[in-house]
Short mmCIF file of C-alpha atoms in Angstrom, two decimals:
data_model
loop_
_atom_site.label_atom_id
_atom_site.label_comp_id
_atom_site.label_asym_id
_atom_site.label_seq_id
_atom_site.Cartn_x
_atom_site.Cartn_y
_atom_site.Cartn_z
CA MET B 1 -11.15 -44.44 32.72
CA LEU B 2 -10.24 -41.02 32.73
CA SER B 3 -6.71 -40.43 33.65
CA THR B 4 -6.32 -37.63 36.79
CA SER B 5 -5.23 -35.07 34.99
CA GLN B 6 -8.03 -35.94 32.06
CA LEU B 7 -10.64 -35.59 35.22
CA ASP B 8 -8.94 -32.11 36.50
CA ILE B 9 -9.29 -30.60 33.19
CA TYR B 10 -13.44 -31.69 33.40
CA ARG B 11 -13.67 -30.35 37.03
CA ASN B 12 -12.05 -27.58 36.26
CA LYS B 13 -12.87 -26.23 32.32
CA GLY B 14 -16.33 -28.52 32.36
CA TYR B 15 -14.86 -30.64 29.41
CA VAL B 16 -12.61 -32.44 28.14
CA VAL B 17 -11.77 -34.01 24.83
CA VAL B 18 -10.44 -37.64 24.95
CA PRO B 19 -8.71 -38.95 21.53
CA GLY B 20 -9.05 -41.87 20.09
CA LEU B 21 -11.71 -43.07 22.46
CA LEU B 22 -13.33 -45.38 19.45
CA SER B 23 -10.97 -46.83 16.96
CA GLN B 24 -11.37 -46.27 13.56
CA ALA B 25 -12.95 -49.25 12.65
CA GLU B 26 -15.70 -48.54 15.23
CA THR B 27 -16.26 -45.02 14.19
CA ALA B 28 -16.90 -46.16 10.72
CA ARG B 29 -19.50 -48.57 11.88
CA VAL B 30 -21.25 -46.10 14.29
CA ARG B 31 -21.19 -43.57 11.73
CA ALA B 32 -22.64 -45.45 9.34
CA GLU B 33 -25.38 -46.31 11.13
CA ALA B 34 -26.29 -43.06 11.83
CA GLU B 35 -26.40 -42.56 8.31
CA TYR B 36 -28.70 -45.68 8.20
CA LEU B 37 -30.49 -43.53 11.21
CA PHE B 38 -30.78 -40.57 9.01
CA GLY B 39 -32.56 -42.08 5.96
CA ARG B 40 -35.31 -43.75 8.32
CA ASP B 41 -38.61 -41.83 9.24
CA HIS B 42 -39.22 -42.00 12.65
CA PRO B 43 -40.71 -39.62 15.30
CA GLY B 44 -37.04 -38.95 16.59
CA ARG B 45 -36.00 -37.60 13.53
CA VAL B 46 -35.65 -33.80 13.37
CA MET B 47 -34.98 -31.59 10.03
CA GLU B 48 -33.37 -28.57 9.33
CA ASN B 49 -35.44 -25.52 8.33
CA ASP B 50 -35.13 -26.14 4.87
CA GLY B 51 -37.32 -29.04 5.41
CA LEU B 52 -34.74 -31.34 3.35
CA THR B 53 -31.48 -31.78 5.32
CA VAL B 54 -31.78 -34.20 8.47
CA ARG B 55 -30.36 -32.27 11.54
CA GLY B 56 -30.47 -34.70 13.92
CA ILE B 57 -31.74 -37.80 15.37
CA HIS B 58 -33.11 -38.48 18.98
CA GLY B 59 -33.53 -41.68 21.12
CA CYS B 60 -30.87 -43.47 18.90
CA HIS B 61 -29.90 -45.71 21.56
CA GLN B 62 -33.37 -46.93 21.80
CA VAL B 63 -33.63 -47.97 17.91
CA SER B 64 -30.28 -49.18 17.26
CA PRO B 65 -29.19 -52.24 18.99
CA LEU B 66 -25.53 -51.06 18.01
CA LEU B 67 -25.85 -47.90 19.57
CA ALA B 68 -27.15 -49.21 22.57
CA ARG B 69 -24.21 -51.31 22.90
CA LEU B 70 -21.78 -48.60 22.36
CA ALA B 71 -23.65 -46.69 25.24
CA ARG B 72 -22.39 -50.02 27.52
CA LEU B 73 -18.92 -50.12 26.19
CA SER B 74 -16.91 -50.44 29.10
CA ARG B 75 -14.08 -47.84 28.48
CA VAL B 76 -17.02 -45.30 27.43
CA LEU B 77 -19.40 -46.57 30.81
CA SER B 78 -16.71 -46.45 33.26
CA ALA B 79 -15.86 -43.00 32.04
CA ALA B 80 -19.26 -41.49 33.15
CA GLU B 81 -19.50 -43.79 36.00
CA GLN B 82 -16.43 -42.31 37.26
CA VAL B 83 -17.65 -38.71 37.00
CA LEU B 84 -21.18 -39.23 38.19
CA GLY B 85 -19.96 -41.31 40.66
CA SER B 86 -22.37 -44.19 40.37
CA ARG B 87 -23.79 -46.63 38.52
CA VAL B 88 -25.52 -44.34 35.16
CA TYR B 89 -28.31 -45.08 32.41
CA VAL B 90 -28.97 -43.27 29.22
CA HIS B 91 -31.28 -40.33 29.60
CA GLN B 92 -30.98 -38.98 26.41
CA SER B 93 -29.06 -39.78 23.04
CA LYS B 94 -28.79 -38.28 19.54
CA VAL B 95 -26.95 -37.68 16.52
CA ASN B 96 -26.40 -33.94 15.36
CA ALA B 97 -25.54 -34.05 11.87
CA LYS B 98 -24.85 -31.06 11.04
CA ARG B 99 -24.43 -31.48 7.26
CA ALA B 100 -21.84 -29.89 5.19
CA LEU B 101 -22.82 -26.14 3.79
CA ARG B 102 -26.34 -26.94 5.31
CA GLY B 103 -26.09 -27.68 8.88
CA ASP B 104 -27.47 -24.87 10.94
CA LEU B 105 -26.29 -23.03 14.25
CA TRP B 106 -27.39 -24.29 17.69
CA PRO B 107 -27.30 -21.00 19.90
CA TRP B 108 -25.70 -20.86 23.25
CA HIS B 109 -27.38 -22.63 25.94
CA GLN B 110 -27.05 -25.03 28.69
CA ASP B 111 -28.49 -28.84 28.63
CA TYR B 112 -29.36 -28.87 31.99
CA ILE B 113 -32.07 -26.58 32.07
CA PHE B 114 -33.66 -28.60 29.81
CA TRP B 115 -33.88 -31.55 31.73
CA GLU B 116 -34.69 -29.81 35.04
CA ARG B 117 -37.62 -28.04 33.73
CA GLU B 118 -38.97 -30.26 31.37
CA ASP B 119 -38.06 -33.69 32.65
CA GLY B 120 -38.21 -33.05 36.29
CA MET B 121 -34.29 -34.11 36.65
CA PRO B 122 -33.00 -33.58 40.54
CA GLU B 123 -29.72 -32.49 40.05
CA PRO B 124 -26.82 -32.00 37.84
CA ARG B 125 -25.65 -35.11 38.21
CA VAL B 126 -25.20 -36.03 34.86
CA THR B 127 -22.58 -35.94 32.14
CA ASN B 128 -22.71 -35.96 28.17
CA VAL B 129 -20.25 -37.72 25.92
CA ALA B 130 -19.89 -36.59 22.35
CA PHE B 131 -18.12 -38.88 19.84
CA PHE B 132 -16.96 -37.15 17.13
CA LEU B 133 -17.76 -39.33 14.06
CA ASP B 134 -16.34 -37.08 11.41
CA ASP B 135 -12.99 -34.80 11.83
CA VAL B 136 -14.39 -31.71 13.67
CA THR B 137 -12.32 -28.72 12.49
CA PRO B 138 -12.72 -24.90 13.24
CA HIS B 139 -14.82 -24.65 10.02
CA ASN B 140 -17.49 -27.23 10.19
CA GLY B 141 -19.23 -26.05 13.09
CA PRO B 142 -17.43 -27.73 16.20
CA LEU B 143 -18.74 -27.02 19.71
CA LEU B 144 -17.94 -23.67 21.26
CA LEU B 145 -17.49 -23.89 24.98
CA LEU B 146 -17.12 -21.08 27.49
CA PRO B 147 -15.01 -23.08 29.78
CA GLY B 148 -15.44 -22.79 33.46
CA SER B 149 -19.05 -21.93 32.63
CA GLN B 150 -20.43 -24.48 34.69
CA HIS B 151 -19.37 -23.56 37.60
CA LEU B 152 -22.49 -20.51 37.41
CA GLY B 153 -25.32 -23.39 37.62
CA VAL B 154 -27.87 -22.44 35.80
CA VAL B 155 -28.02 -19.34 34.34
CA ALA B 156 -31.83 -18.46 33.90
CA PRO B 157 -32.43 -17.83 30.02
CA GLN B 158 -34.37 -14.48 29.22
CA ARG B 159 -36.78 -15.77 27.12
CA ARG B 160 -39.30 -17.90 29.68
CA GLU B 161 -42.02 -17.57 26.82
CA ALA B 162 -40.01 -20.81 25.79
CA ALA B 163 -41.39 -22.88 28.46
CA GLU B 164 -44.86 -22.70 27.16
CA ARG B 165 -43.69 -23.99 23.67
CA GLY B 166 -43.72 -27.75 22.26
CA TRP B 167 -40.58 -29.79 22.72
CA GLU B 168 -40.01 -28.94 18.96
CA ALA B 169 -38.53 -25.59 20.40
CA HIS B 170 -35.82 -27.95 22.02
CA LEU B 171 -34.62 -29.38 18.95
CA SER B 172 -34.20 -26.47 16.26
CA ALA B 173 -31.87 -23.66 15.98
CA ASP B 174 -34.32 -21.46 17.30
CA LEU B 175 -34.10 -22.77 20.78
CA ALA B 176 -36.24 -22.54 23.49
CA TYR B 177 -33.78 -21.86 26.22
CA ALA B 178 -31.06 -19.76 24.65
CA LEU B 179 -29.33 -17.14 26.02
CA ASP B 180 -28.95 -14.02 24.23
CA ALA B 181 -26.44 -11.68 23.65
CA ALA B 182 -27.10 -9.08 26.90
CA ARG B 183 -26.92 -12.67 28.85
CA LEU B 184 -23.83 -14.11 26.63
CA ALA B 185 -21.44 -10.94 26.75
CA PRO B 186 -20.27 -10.52 30.03
CA LEU B 187 -19.87 -14.36 30.19
CA ALA B 188 -17.78 -14.74 26.85
CA GLU B 189 -15.95 -11.99 28.10
CA LYS B 190 -15.20 -13.67 31.42
CA PHE B 191 -14.75 -16.98 30.27
CA GLY B 192 -13.82 -16.82 26.68
CA ILE B 193 -14.72 -19.11 23.67
CA GLU B 194 -12.98 -22.21 23.05
CA ALA B 195 -13.73 -24.85 20.11
CA ALA B 196 -13.61 -28.54 20.43
CA THR B 197 -11.79 -29.96 17.68
CA GLY B 198 -10.41 -33.43 16.83
CA GLU B 199 -10.07 -36.15 15.02
CA ALA B 200 -13.13 -38.85 13.90
CA GLY B 201 -12.89 -41.21 17.05
CA SER B 202 -12.47 -38.78 19.92
CA ALA B 203 -15.01 -37.95 22.57
CA LEU B 204 -15.75 -34.57 24.36
CA MET B 205 -16.85 -35.38 27.52
CA PHE B 206 -18.75 -31.86 29.12
CA ASP B 207 -20.70 -30.97 32.25
CA PRO B 208 -24.42 -30.22 31.06
CA ARG B 209 -24.14 -26.84 32.90
CA LEU B 210 -21.50 -25.96 30.54
CA ILE B 211 -22.78 -22.93 28.21
CA HIS B 212 -22.19 -24.10 24.51
CA GLY B 213 -23.28 -23.29 20.87
CA SER B 214 -22.06 -24.24 17.46
CA GLY B 215 -22.26 -22.24 14.69
CA THR B 216 -23.08 -22.91 10.52
CA ASN B 217 -21.17 -25.85 8.86
CA MET B 218 -19.05 -23.89 6.12
CA SER B 219 -17.10 -26.39 5.23
CA PRO B 220 -17.82 -29.02 2.95
CA VAL B 221 -16.97 -32.49 5.25
CA ASP B 222 -20.11 -33.13 7.61
CA ARG B 223 -19.87 -32.83 11.18
CA THR B 224 -21.83 -36.04 12.74
CA LEU B 225 -21.90 -35.75 16.42
CA LEU B 226 -23.45 -38.87 18.70
CA LEU B 227 -24.51 -37.54 22.15
CA LEU B 228 -25.02 -39.92 25.03
CA THR B 229 -26.08 -38.49 28.09
CA TYR B 230 -26.00 -40.66 31.31
CA ASN B 231 -27.36 -40.28 34.33
CA SER B 232 -26.70 -41.23 37.66
CA ILE B 233 -29.60 -43.76 39.13
CA HIS B 234 -29.80 -41.69 41.73
CA ASN B 235 -31.04 -38.76 40.21
CA VAL B 236 -33.97 -40.56 38.18
CA PRO B 237 -36.25 -37.69 36.94
CA ARG B 238 -39.85 -37.47 38.18
CA GLY B 239 -42.86 -36.21 36.31
CA GLY B 240 -41.46 -35.33 32.55
CA ARG B 241 -44.04 -35.50 30.03
CA ARG B 242 -41.30 -35.60 26.92
CA PRO B 243 -41.29 -38.12 24.59
CA THR B 244 -39.21 -41.28 25.46
CA PHE B 245 -36.84 -40.21 22.32
CA LEU B 246 -36.04 -37.47 24.75
CA ALA B 247 -36.41 -38.63 28.30
CA GLU B 248 -36.09 -42.37 29.01
CA ARG B 249 -37.92 -43.67 31.23
CA ASP B 250 -36.26 -47.17 31.89
CA ALA B 251 -33.24 -46.10 34.46
CA THR B 252 -32.02 -49.67 34.75
CA PRO B 253 -28.06 -49.15 35.39
CA LEU B 254 -26.23 -50.26 32.45
CA ARG B 255 -24.25 -53.34 32.47
CA PRO B 256 -20.82 -53.23 30.39
CA VAL B 257 -19.96 -54.78 27.15
CA GLU B 258 -16.41 -55.20 25.91
CA ALA B 259 -16.79 -54.73 22.49
CA LEU B 260 -19.27 -53.30 19.56
CA MET H 1 1.72 1.77 -0.16
CA LEU H 2 1.92 -2.39 0.42
CA SER H 3 5.48 -3.64 1.27
CA THR H 4 7.25 -6.04 -1.42
CA SER H 5 6.47 -8.85 0.69
CA GLN H 6 2.70 -8.04 1.21
CA LEU H 7 2.01 -7.71 -2.64
CA ASP H 8 3.91 -11.19 -2.98
CA ILE H 9 1.59 -12.45 -0.49
CA TYR H 10 -1.29 -11.04 -2.23
CA ARG H 11 -0.62 -12.45 -5.58
CA ASN H 12 0.12 -15.69 -4.15
CA LYS H 13 -2.65 -16.67 -1.61
CA GLY H 14 -5.03 -14.06 -3.06
CA TYR H 15 -5.03 -12.23 0.02
CA VAL H 16 -3.03 -10.29 2.38
CA VAL H 17 -4.20 -8.49 5.99
CA VAL H 18 -2.38 -5.10 6.50
CA PRO H 19 -2.79 -4.38 10.61
CA GLY H 20 -3.33 -1.09 11.61
CA LEU H 21 -4.15 0.74 8.25
CA LEU H 22 -6.70 2.93 9.98
CA SER H 23 -5.56 4.39 13.37
CA GLN H 24 -7.71 3.75 16.54
CA ALA H 25 -9.32 7.23 16.22
CA GLU H 26 -10.33 7.22 12.38
CA THR H 27 -11.93 3.44 13.07
CA ALA H 28 -14.00 5.04 15.80
CA ARG H 29 -15.20 7.32 13.32
CA VAL H 30 -15.92 5.12 10.35
CA ARG H 31 -17.27 2.64 12.96
CA ALA H 32 -19.81 5.50 14.26
CA GLU H 33 -20.64 6.32 10.55
CA ALA H 34 -21.67 2.95 9.77
CA GLU H 35 -24.02 2.53 12.76
CA TYR H 36 -25.81 5.86 11.40
CA LEU H 37 -26.17 4.52 8.22
CA PHE H 38 -27.75 0.95 9.83
CA GLY H 39 -30.28 3.46 11.37
CA ARG H 40 -31.20 5.12 8.37
CA ASP H 41 -33.76 3.68 5.58
CA HIS H 42 -32.15 3.56 2.24
CA PRO H 43 -32.44 1.34 -0.73
CA GLY H 44 -29.09 0.23 -0.24
CA ARG H 45 -29.75 -1.15 3.10
CA VAL H 46 -30.64 -4.56 3.40
CA MET H 47 -31.66 -6.73 6.54
CA GLU H 48 -31.16 -10.22 7.56
CA ASN H 49 -34.10 -12.77 7.10
CA ASP H 50 -35.40 -11.89 10.29
CA GLY H 51 -36.84 -8.86 8.97
CA LEU H 52 -35.14 -6.87 11.89
CA THR H 53 -31.45 -6.94 12.09
CA VAL H 54 -29.67 -4.87 9.34
CA ARG H 55 -27.18 -7.13 7.36
CA GLY H 56 -25.43 -4.48 5.15
CA ILE H 57 -25.49 -0.60 3.48
CA HIS H 58 -24.54 -0.66 -0.34
CA GLY H 59 -23.22 2.23 -2.10
CA CYS H 60 -22.21 4.03 1.30
CA HIS H 61 -19.21 5.97 -0.55
CA GLN H 62 -22.18 7.82 -2.55
CA VAL H 63 -24.29 8.68 0.46
CA SER H 64 -21.45 9.43 3.29
CA PRO H 65 -19.00 12.23 2.78
CA LEU H 66 -17.06 10.77 5.48
CA LEU H 67 -16.59 7.41 3.52
CA ALA H 68 -15.89 8.77 0.48
CA ARG H 69 -13.00 10.49 1.90
CA LEU H 70 -11.72 7.05 3.42
CA ALA H 71 -11.80 5.81 0.00
CA ARG H 72 -9.36 8.64 -1.23
CA LEU H 73 -7.32 8.12 1.71
CA SER H 74 -4.09 8.14 0.12
CA ARG H 75 -2.43 5.04 2.20
CA VAL H 76 -5.22 3.30 0.81
CA LEU H 77 -5.85 4.68 -2.66
CA SER H 78 -1.91 3.81 -3.28
CA ALA H 79 -2.08 0.40 -2.34
CA ALA H 80 -5.11 0.02 -4.62
CA GLU H 81 -3.17 1.60 -7.44
CA GLN H 82 -0.38 -0.67 -6.82
CA VAL H 83 -2.15 -3.58 -6.97
CA LEU H 84 -4.09 -2.63 -10.24
CA GLY H 85 -1.39 -0.96 -12.03
CA SER H 86 -3.37 1.95 -12.85
CA ARG H 87 -5.44 4.79 -11.61
CA VAL H 88 -8.87 3.76 -9.66
CA TYR H 89 -12.10 4.25 -8.97
CA VAL H 90 -14.44 2.72 -6.60
CA HIS H 91 -17.13 0.05 -8.26
CA GLN H 92 -18.84 -0.65 -5.09
CA SER H 93 -19.00 -0.33 -1.43
CA LYS H 94 -20.79 -1.78 1.50
CA VAL H 95 -21.02 -2.51 5.15
CA ASN H 96 -21.54 -5.56 6.51
CA ALA H 97 -22.91 -5.80 9.77
CA LYS H 98 -22.71 -9.18 10.85
CA ARG H 99 -24.05 -8.45 14.37
CA ALA H 100 -23.48 -10.49 17.30
CA LEU H 101 -25.34 -13.48 17.65
CA ARG H 102 -27.92 -12.49 14.70
CA GLY H 103 -25.29 -12.15 11.70
CA ASP H 104 -25.79 -14.79 9.33
CA LEU H 105 -23.57 -16.53 7.16
CA TRP H 106 -22.40 -15.69 3.27
CA PRO H 107 -21.97 -18.53 1.29
CA TRP H 108 -18.77 -19.75 -0.38
CA HIS H 109 -18.55 -17.49 -3.61
CA GLN H 110 -16.48 -15.19 -5.80
CA ASP H 111 -17.03 -11.87 -5.85
CA TYR H 112 -16.22 -11.21 -9.93
CA ILE H 113 -18.54 -13.25 -11.50
CA PHE H 114 -21.18 -10.77 -10.32
CA TRP H 115 -19.43 -7.86 -11.64
CA GLU H 116 -18.85 -10.06 -15.23
CA ARG H 117 -22.07 -11.43 -15.15
CA GLU H 118 -24.44 -8.83 -13.89
CA ASP H 119 -22.24 -5.08 -14.77
CA GLY H 120 -20.48 -6.39 -17.98
CA MET H 121 -17.09 -5.99 -16.44
CA PRO H 122 -14.41 -6.68 -18.78
CA GLU H 123 -11.81 -8.53 -16.74
CA PRO H 124 -10.92 -9.08 -13.16
CA ARG H 125 -8.53 -5.62 -12.80
CA VAL H 126 -10.12 -4.87 -9.76
CA THR H 127 -9.66 -5.43 -5.87
CA ASN H 128 -11.34 -5.55 -2.61
CA VAL H 129 -10.42 -3.42 0.67
CA ALA H 130 -12.41 -4.69 3.53
CA PHE H 131 -11.53 -2.62 7.15
CA PHE H 132 -11.80 -4.33 10.19
CA LEU H 133 -14.20 -1.93 12.33
CA ASP H 134 -14.35 -4.46 15.35
CA ASP H 135 -11.94 -7.20 16.56
CA VAL H 136 -12.20 -9.96 14.07
CA THR H 137 -12.25 -13.21 16.01
CA PRO H 138 -12.24 -17.21 14.99
CA HIS H 139 -15.40 -16.73 16.44
CA ASN H 140 -17.89 -13.81 15.38
CA GLY H 141 -17.67 -14.65 11.99
CA PRO H 142 -14.60 -13.80 10.18
CA LEU H 143 -13.86 -14.15 6.36
CA LEU H 144 -13.10 -17.25 5.42
CA LEU H 145 -10.90 -17.88 2.36
CA LEU H 146 -9.21 -20.49 0.19
CA PRO H 147 -5.96 -19.28 -0.17
CA GLY H 148 -4.73 -19.47 -3.78
CA SER H 149 -8.15 -20.21 -5.67
CA GLN H 150 -7.99 -17.13 -7.59
CA HIS H 151 -5.41 -18.52 -9.79
CA LEU H 152 -8.37 -20.73 -11.09
CA GLY H 153 -10.54 -17.82 -12.58
CA VAL H 154 -14.00 -17.86 -12.71
CA VAL H 155 -15.37 -21.30 -11.09
CA ALA H 156 -18.58 -21.45 -12.76
CA PRO H 157 -21.43 -22.03 -9.92
CA GLN H 158 -24.00 -24.78 -10.67
CA ARG H 159 -27.05 -22.68 -10.01
CA ARG H 160 -27.32 -20.99 -13.12
CA GLU H 161 -30.97 -19.98 -12.65
CA ALA H 162 -29.86 -17.89 -10.48
CA ALA H 163 -28.81 -15.18 -13.39
CA GLU H 164 -32.47 -15.14 -13.83
CA ARG H 165 -33.14 -13.77 -10.27
CA GLY H 166 -33.37 -10.08 -8.88
CA TRP H 167 -30.29 -8.03 -7.73
CA GLU H 168 -31.49 -9.12 -4.14
CA ALA H 169 -30.08 -12.57 -4.63
CA HIS H 170 -26.75 -10.95 -5.16
CA LEU H 171 -27.24 -9.59 -0.95
CA SER H 172 -28.69 -12.31 1.31
CA ALA H 173 -27.48 -15.58 2.75
CA ASP H 174 -29.24 -17.26 -0.02
CA LEU H 175 -26.40 -16.13 -2.72
CA ALA H 176 -27.49 -16.16 -6.39
CA TYR H 177 -23.57 -17.37 -7.58
CA ALA H 178 -23.02 -19.55 -4.38
CA LEU H 179 -20.56 -22.68 -5.01
CA ASP H 180 -22.33 -25.71 -3.71
CA ALA H 181 -20.60 -28.78 -1.65
CA ALA H 182 -19.82 -30.67 -4.62
CA ARG H 183 -18.10 -28.12 -6.52
CA LEU H 184 -16.09 -26.88 -3.19
CA ALA H 185 -15.29 -29.96 -1.79
CA PRO H 186 -12.31 -30.61 -3.42
CA LEU H 187 -11.03 -27.04 -3.78
CA ALA H 188 -11.10 -26.56 -0.20
CA GLU H 189 -9.07 -30.15 -0.20
CA LYS H 190 -6.56 -28.36 -2.27
CA PHE H 191 -6.25 -25.18 -0.98
CA GLY H 192 -7.68 -25.33 2.57
CA ILE H 193 -9.38 -22.87 4.25
CA GLU H 194 -7.95 -19.69 6.25
CA ALA H 195 -9.60 -17.36 8.40
CA ALA H 196 -8.53 -13.78 8.09
CA THR H 197 -8.61 -12.32 12.00
CA GLY H 198 -7.14 -9.28 12.86
CA GLU H 199 -7.78 -6.50 15.29
CA ALA H 200 -10.06 -3.30 14.32
CA GLY H 201 -8.24 -1.12 12.17
CA SER H 202 -6.44 -3.84 10.01
CA ALA H 203 -7.64 -4.13 6.54
CA LEU H 204 -7.88 -7.14 4.22
CA MET H 205 -7.04 -6.74 0.81
CA PHE H 206 -8.16 -9.91 -1.26
CA ASP H 207 -8.55 -10.59 -5.21
CA PRO H 208 -11.92 -10.40 -6.32
CA ARG H 209 -11.64 -14.24 -8.05
CA LEU H 210 -10.51 -15.63 -4.65
CA ILE H 211 -13.43 -18.21 -3.33
CA HIS H 212 -14.28 -17.13 0.03
CA GLY H 213 -17.64 -17.00 2.54
CA SER H 214 -18.10 -16.55 6.05
CA GLY H 215 -20.34 -18.24 9.00
CA THR H 216 -22.50 -16.86 11.27
CA ASN H 217 -21.33 -14.61 14.20
CA MET H 218 -21.52 -16.88 17.06
CA SER H 219 -20.04 -14.41 19.35
CA PRO H 220 -21.16 -11.26 21.53
CA VAL H 221 -19.43 -8.85 19.70
CA ASP H 222 -20.36 -7.43 16.16
CA ARG H 223 -18.46 -7.87 13.09
CA THR H 224 -18.62 -4.64 10.76
CA LEU H 225 -16.58 -4.82 8.05
CA LEU H 226 -16.42 -1.73 5.67
CA LEU H 227 -15.54 -3.70 1.91
CA LEU H 228 -14.53 -0.88 -1.13
CA THR H 229 -14.00 -2.22 -4.12
CA TYR H 230 -11.45 -0.59 -6.41
CA ASN H 231 -11.74 -1.11 -10.08
CA SER H 232 -9.09 0.26 -12.70
CA ILE H 233 -10.25 3.10 -14.78
CA HIS H 234 -9.33 0.74 -17.78
CA ASN H 235 -11.76 -2.07 -16.80
CA VAL H 236 -15.05 0.42 -16.39
CA PRO H 237 -18.44 -2.09 -16.86
CA ARG H 238 -20.67 -1.70 -19.83
CA GLY H 239 -24.51 -2.31 -20.08
CA GLY H 240 -25.04 -3.33 -16.49
CA ARG H 241 -28.04 -2.40 -15.40
CA ARG H 242 -28.14 -2.85 -11.57
CA PRO H 243 -28.89 0.02 -9.03
CA THR H 244 -26.07 2.15 -8.87
CA PHE H 245 -25.49 1.53 -5.15
CA LEU H 246 -24.27 -2.00 -6.33
CA ALA H 247 -22.58 -0.93 -9.51
CA GLU H 248 -21.07 2.90 -9.58
CA ARG H 249 -21.51 4.40 -13.08
CA ASP H 250 -18.90 7.18 -12.33
CA ALA H 251 -15.81 6.29 -13.01
CA THR H 252 -13.89 9.46 -12.65
CA PRO H 253 -10.27 8.40 -11.07
CA LEU H 254 -10.01 9.46 -7.60
CA ARG H 255 -7.73 12.08 -5.87
CA PRO H 256 -5.79 11.24 -2.91
CA VAL H 257 -6.62 12.86 0.67
CA GLU H 258 -3.96 12.77 3.50
CA ALA H 259 -6.32 12.80 5.84
CA LEU H 260 -9.98 11.80 6.77
#
């Protein structure tokens, strides 16, 4: 469970970093599983623009029993239930690789707009838990966040034509619903830019309306993040057509497990 | 002139940031000149991979009287002479645009290897002065440096074939003499990574053997740097064939001017 102070931070800034949510041993197991998935061909595996480097794996809770258990791990699940005020399931999961010296950027965006417009998710009663599987430093492409920007709700991006593109445009560095400089400038001025850094095993919980992005990884250290998107069982999307590895169809509430 | 303490920092870390080297009015004039040059077609103008955004202007001291005077500005020139222990001239000059949300990365590299291998420069008796024409923050692609790495001398990069490519490969994000992850990892571990940030008008002086790079500009603020490379008049290259906007042929020692 989050402490009252952590929950306050989450509500005010739209995110909170929880140190040591996973033990070192748990982190190592999850990291090894991610590495295994990077090496397997799978429809949810996406490559960087270089065509050689793995960018991410989507739907990993659907293909990995270990990661399915991670999603149900009591201390994680209860934090998601606490934030959303109901039982939950995983709408989306992914591992973002952000490889040393090769991992490309994610432009500034809000996650929720994808789920609202592409999947038909009724409301932003949904939260992200991003596990740091490597140490995240200022120089290996940490998530950058505009603290408090979740209070704006959905900021309509200017690239409307994006909605007509395929789902691949939701996963690449040339992101469909990105915010351009004209839209971002006054918001970055107002809210400031913060970087979410921390040791491996920490987790970042963040509101899916929070405006965020990340730069290139300029360090020789990978920056592997595992993201679980928990959705309230009262907020099940209707009418989405994206592949299941981007939009879970099974909204059965998760039952906790005590260990990985 | 640099203070003794600034000179010590330069010798030890390979770089020093000098705040307020230019006044706000001088910075604004130089910034406007850079903006003018971005808009003009010129053999030394290089575009980002998007083909639309200016990445940089090379040889700007050769085409702009204002920037030629900047290179001779007494307080700048005397610092370069102090570091190199002789009279100097400008071997190379450039404006790196690093535009808001569009400016691409510079991979990790050392400058000197280009001048040694491409231009036939005898020894690293040469220094860079990088003027901050915008505020440089952690998020708009500051120069990242491995402090102390200049003491290694030239670290041979692994991409030897780069030498056979044209000079365009010295200017793009796919840099000819870049250090790969295997080479960089132990060096970043040993020296650490520091970011050179500061207000507009500050200047970064750095040793051309210092390993450095910079990430993408994730902020809505441009990060314009004007770089002047001062070479000792006792270190004139022989036998280079690159265009003059990359390698000055006129080694006449610069005479100081007191004002822009």
